[in-house]
Short mmCIF file of C-alpha atoms in Angstrom, two decimals:
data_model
loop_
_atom_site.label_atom_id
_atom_site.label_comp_id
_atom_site.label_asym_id
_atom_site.label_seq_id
_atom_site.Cartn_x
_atom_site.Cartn_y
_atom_site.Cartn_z
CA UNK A 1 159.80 143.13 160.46
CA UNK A 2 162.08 142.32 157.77
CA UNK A 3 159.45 142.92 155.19
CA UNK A 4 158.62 146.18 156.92
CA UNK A 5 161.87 147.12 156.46
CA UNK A 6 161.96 146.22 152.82
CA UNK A 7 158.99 148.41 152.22
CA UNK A 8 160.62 151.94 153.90
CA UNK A 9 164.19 151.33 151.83
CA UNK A 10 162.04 150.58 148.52
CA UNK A 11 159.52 153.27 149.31
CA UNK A 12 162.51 155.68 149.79
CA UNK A 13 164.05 155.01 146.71
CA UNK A 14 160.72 155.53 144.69
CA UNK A 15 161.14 158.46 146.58
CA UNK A 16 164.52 159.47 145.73
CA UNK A 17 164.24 158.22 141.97
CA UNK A 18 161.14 160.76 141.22
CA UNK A 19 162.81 163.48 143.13
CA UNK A 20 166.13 162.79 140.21
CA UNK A 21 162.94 163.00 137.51
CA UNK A 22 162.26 166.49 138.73
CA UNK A 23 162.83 169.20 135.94
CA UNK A 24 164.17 172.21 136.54
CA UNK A 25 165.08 175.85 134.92
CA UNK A 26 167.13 178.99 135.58
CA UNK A 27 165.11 182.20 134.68
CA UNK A 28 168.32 184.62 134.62
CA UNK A 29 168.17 188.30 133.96
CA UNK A 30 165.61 189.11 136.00
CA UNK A 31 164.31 192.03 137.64
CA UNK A 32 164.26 191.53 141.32
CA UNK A 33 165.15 194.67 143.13
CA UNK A 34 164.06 193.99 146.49
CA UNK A 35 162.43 191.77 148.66
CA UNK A 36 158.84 192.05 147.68
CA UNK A 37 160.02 191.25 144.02
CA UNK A 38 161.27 188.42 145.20
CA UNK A 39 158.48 187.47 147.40
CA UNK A 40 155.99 187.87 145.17
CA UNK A 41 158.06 185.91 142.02
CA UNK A 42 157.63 182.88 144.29
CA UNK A 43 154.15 183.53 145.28
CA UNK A 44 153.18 183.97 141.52
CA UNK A 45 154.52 180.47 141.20
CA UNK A 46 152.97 179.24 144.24
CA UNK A 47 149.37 180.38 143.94
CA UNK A 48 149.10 179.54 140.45
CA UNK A 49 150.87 176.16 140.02
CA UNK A 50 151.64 174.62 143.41
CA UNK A 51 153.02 171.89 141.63
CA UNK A 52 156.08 173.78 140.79
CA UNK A 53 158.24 175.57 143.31
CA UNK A 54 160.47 179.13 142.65
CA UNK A 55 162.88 180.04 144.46
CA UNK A 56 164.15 183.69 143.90
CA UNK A 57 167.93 185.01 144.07
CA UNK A 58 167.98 188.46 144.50
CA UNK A 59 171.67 189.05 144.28
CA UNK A 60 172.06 186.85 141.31
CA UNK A 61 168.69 188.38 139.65
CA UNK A 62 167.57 184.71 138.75
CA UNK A 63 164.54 182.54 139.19
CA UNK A 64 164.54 178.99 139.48
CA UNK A 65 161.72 176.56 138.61
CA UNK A 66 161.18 173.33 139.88
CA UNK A 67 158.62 170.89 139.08
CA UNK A 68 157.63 167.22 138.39
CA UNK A 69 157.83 167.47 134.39
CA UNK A 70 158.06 169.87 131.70
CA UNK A 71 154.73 170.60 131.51
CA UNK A 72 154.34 171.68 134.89
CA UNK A 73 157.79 173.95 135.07
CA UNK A 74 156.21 175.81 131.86
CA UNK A 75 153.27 176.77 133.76
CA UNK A 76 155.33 177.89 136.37
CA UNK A 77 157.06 179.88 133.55
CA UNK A 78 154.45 181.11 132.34
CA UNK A 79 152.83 182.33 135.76
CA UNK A 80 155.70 184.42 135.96
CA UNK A 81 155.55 186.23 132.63
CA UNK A 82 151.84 186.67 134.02
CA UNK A 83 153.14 188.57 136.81
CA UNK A 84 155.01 191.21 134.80
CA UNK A 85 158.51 189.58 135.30
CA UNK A 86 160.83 187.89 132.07
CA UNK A 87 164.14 186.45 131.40
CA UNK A 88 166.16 183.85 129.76
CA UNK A 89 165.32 179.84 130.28
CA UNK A 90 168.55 177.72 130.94
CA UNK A 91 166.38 174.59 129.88
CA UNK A 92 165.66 174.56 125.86
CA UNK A 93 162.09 172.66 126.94
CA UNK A 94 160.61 175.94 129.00
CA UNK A 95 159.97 178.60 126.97
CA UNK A 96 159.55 182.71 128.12
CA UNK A 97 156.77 183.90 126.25
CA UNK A 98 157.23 187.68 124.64
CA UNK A 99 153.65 187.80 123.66
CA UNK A 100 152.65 191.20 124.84
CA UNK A 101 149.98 191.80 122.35
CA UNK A 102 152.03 194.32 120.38
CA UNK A 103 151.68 194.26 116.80
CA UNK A 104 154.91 195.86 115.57
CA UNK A 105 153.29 199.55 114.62
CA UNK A 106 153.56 203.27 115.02
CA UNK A 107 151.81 204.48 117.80
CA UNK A 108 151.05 207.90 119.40
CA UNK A 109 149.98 206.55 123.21
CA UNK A 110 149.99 202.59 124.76
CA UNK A 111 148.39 201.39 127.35
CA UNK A 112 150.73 199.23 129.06
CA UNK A 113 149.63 196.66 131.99
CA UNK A 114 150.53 193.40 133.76
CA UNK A 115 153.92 195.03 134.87
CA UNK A 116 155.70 194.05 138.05
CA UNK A 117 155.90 197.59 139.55
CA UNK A 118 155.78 196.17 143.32
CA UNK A 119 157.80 199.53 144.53
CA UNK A 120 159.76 202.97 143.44
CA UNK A 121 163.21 201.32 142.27
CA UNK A 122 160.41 198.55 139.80
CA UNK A 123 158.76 202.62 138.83
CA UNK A 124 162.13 203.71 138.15
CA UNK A 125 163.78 201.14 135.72
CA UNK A 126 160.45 200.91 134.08
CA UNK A 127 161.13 204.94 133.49
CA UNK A 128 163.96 204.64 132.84
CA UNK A 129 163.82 201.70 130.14
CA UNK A 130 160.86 203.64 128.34
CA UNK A 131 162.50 206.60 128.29
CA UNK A 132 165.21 205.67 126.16
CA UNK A 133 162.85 204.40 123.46
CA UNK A 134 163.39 205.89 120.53
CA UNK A 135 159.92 208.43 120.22
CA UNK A 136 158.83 207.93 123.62
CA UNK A 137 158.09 211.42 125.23
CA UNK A 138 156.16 210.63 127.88
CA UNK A 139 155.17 207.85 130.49
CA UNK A 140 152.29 208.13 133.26
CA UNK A 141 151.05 206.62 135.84
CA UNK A 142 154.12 204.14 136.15
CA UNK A 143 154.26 204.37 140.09
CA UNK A 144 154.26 201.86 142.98
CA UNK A 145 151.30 199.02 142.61
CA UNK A 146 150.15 200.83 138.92
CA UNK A 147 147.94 198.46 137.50
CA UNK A 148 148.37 199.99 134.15
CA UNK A 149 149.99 202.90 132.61
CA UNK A 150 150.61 205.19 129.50
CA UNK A 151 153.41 205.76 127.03
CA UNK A 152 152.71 208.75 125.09
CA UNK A 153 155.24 210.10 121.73
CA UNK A 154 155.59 208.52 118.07
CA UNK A 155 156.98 205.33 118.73
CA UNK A 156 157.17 201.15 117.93
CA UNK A 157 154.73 199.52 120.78
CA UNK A 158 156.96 196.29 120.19
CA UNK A 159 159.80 198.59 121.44
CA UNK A 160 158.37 199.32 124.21
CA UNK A 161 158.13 195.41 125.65
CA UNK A 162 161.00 195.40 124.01
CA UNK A 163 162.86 198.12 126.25
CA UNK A 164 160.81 195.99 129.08
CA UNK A 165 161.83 192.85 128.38
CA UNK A 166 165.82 194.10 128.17
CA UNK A 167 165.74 194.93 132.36
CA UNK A 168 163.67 191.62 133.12
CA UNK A 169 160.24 193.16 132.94
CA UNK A 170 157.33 192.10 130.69
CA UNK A 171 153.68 193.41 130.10
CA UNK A 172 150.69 192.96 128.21
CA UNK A 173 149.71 196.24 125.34
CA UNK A 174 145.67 197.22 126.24
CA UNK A 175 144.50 198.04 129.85
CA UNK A 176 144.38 195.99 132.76
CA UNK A 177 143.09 192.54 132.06
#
């Protein structure tokens, strides 16, 4: 009984010791407007590395990761950047990727994809963000559930993630992939 005992109490603090190893990150500055935003933050991070667990604050418009190691919270990280959301990392280790595929030229129309646009208030900060890109004239197709849209005018396509990036949005340049 007494080495039964032994067991649960060491057992638990195994427990409790790699639960104190478990790294963690606050993604603030993101865009989560309503509740599917924030559902489907944590379900990008769910589906994709169920290692790692999200847990979404609207009101605060931050993200945060939780996972075993480093490794595994940059995955999570990086499933979320997949998903069309971005912000800031409170941990130096995990890194926000603003790879969008834009190579820093004029353009006269983008295709633009891999946007969170989950409803009309996602639509309308992505319209209104690209909008006030210097040279932008035009955006279409940016509506609830768009897969991918255009940006039309004589403009930067790095200002466009840019402008993005700046309301806690991210994308890829080139159609739906």
């Amino acid at each position: 009984m007494k080495s039964a005992f032994a067991c649960l109490v060491a057992l638990g603090a195994m427990l409790l010791s790699a639960r104190a190893a478990d790294v963690t990150t606050k993604i603030t500055a993101v865009h989560l407007c309503c509740k599917s935003c924030v559902t489907l933050a944590e379900k990008a991070v769910a589906d994709k590395v169920p290692a790692a667990k999200a847990v979404a604050d609207q009101e605060e418009d931050t993200i945060t990761l939780t996972g075993p190691d480093a490794p595994t919270v940059q995955k999570a990280a990086d499933a979320l950047v997949k998903a069309g959301f971005f912000g800031k990392s409170s941990n130096a280790d995990i890194k926000i990727s603003t790879d969008t595929g834009a190579k820093g030229q004029m353009v006269q129309t983008l295709d633009v994809s891999n946007v969170h646009l989950c409803c009309a208030k996602c639509a309308k900060a992505v319209t209104d963000a690209l909008t006030a890109v210097p040279g932008v004239k035009a955006t279409t197709g940016v509506a609830k559930n768009a897969r991918t849209f255009q940006v039309t005018g004589d403009f930067k396509d790095s200002d466009v993630f840019a402008a993005l990036q700046k309301v806690g949005l991210t994308g890829k340049a080139g159609a739906d992939k």
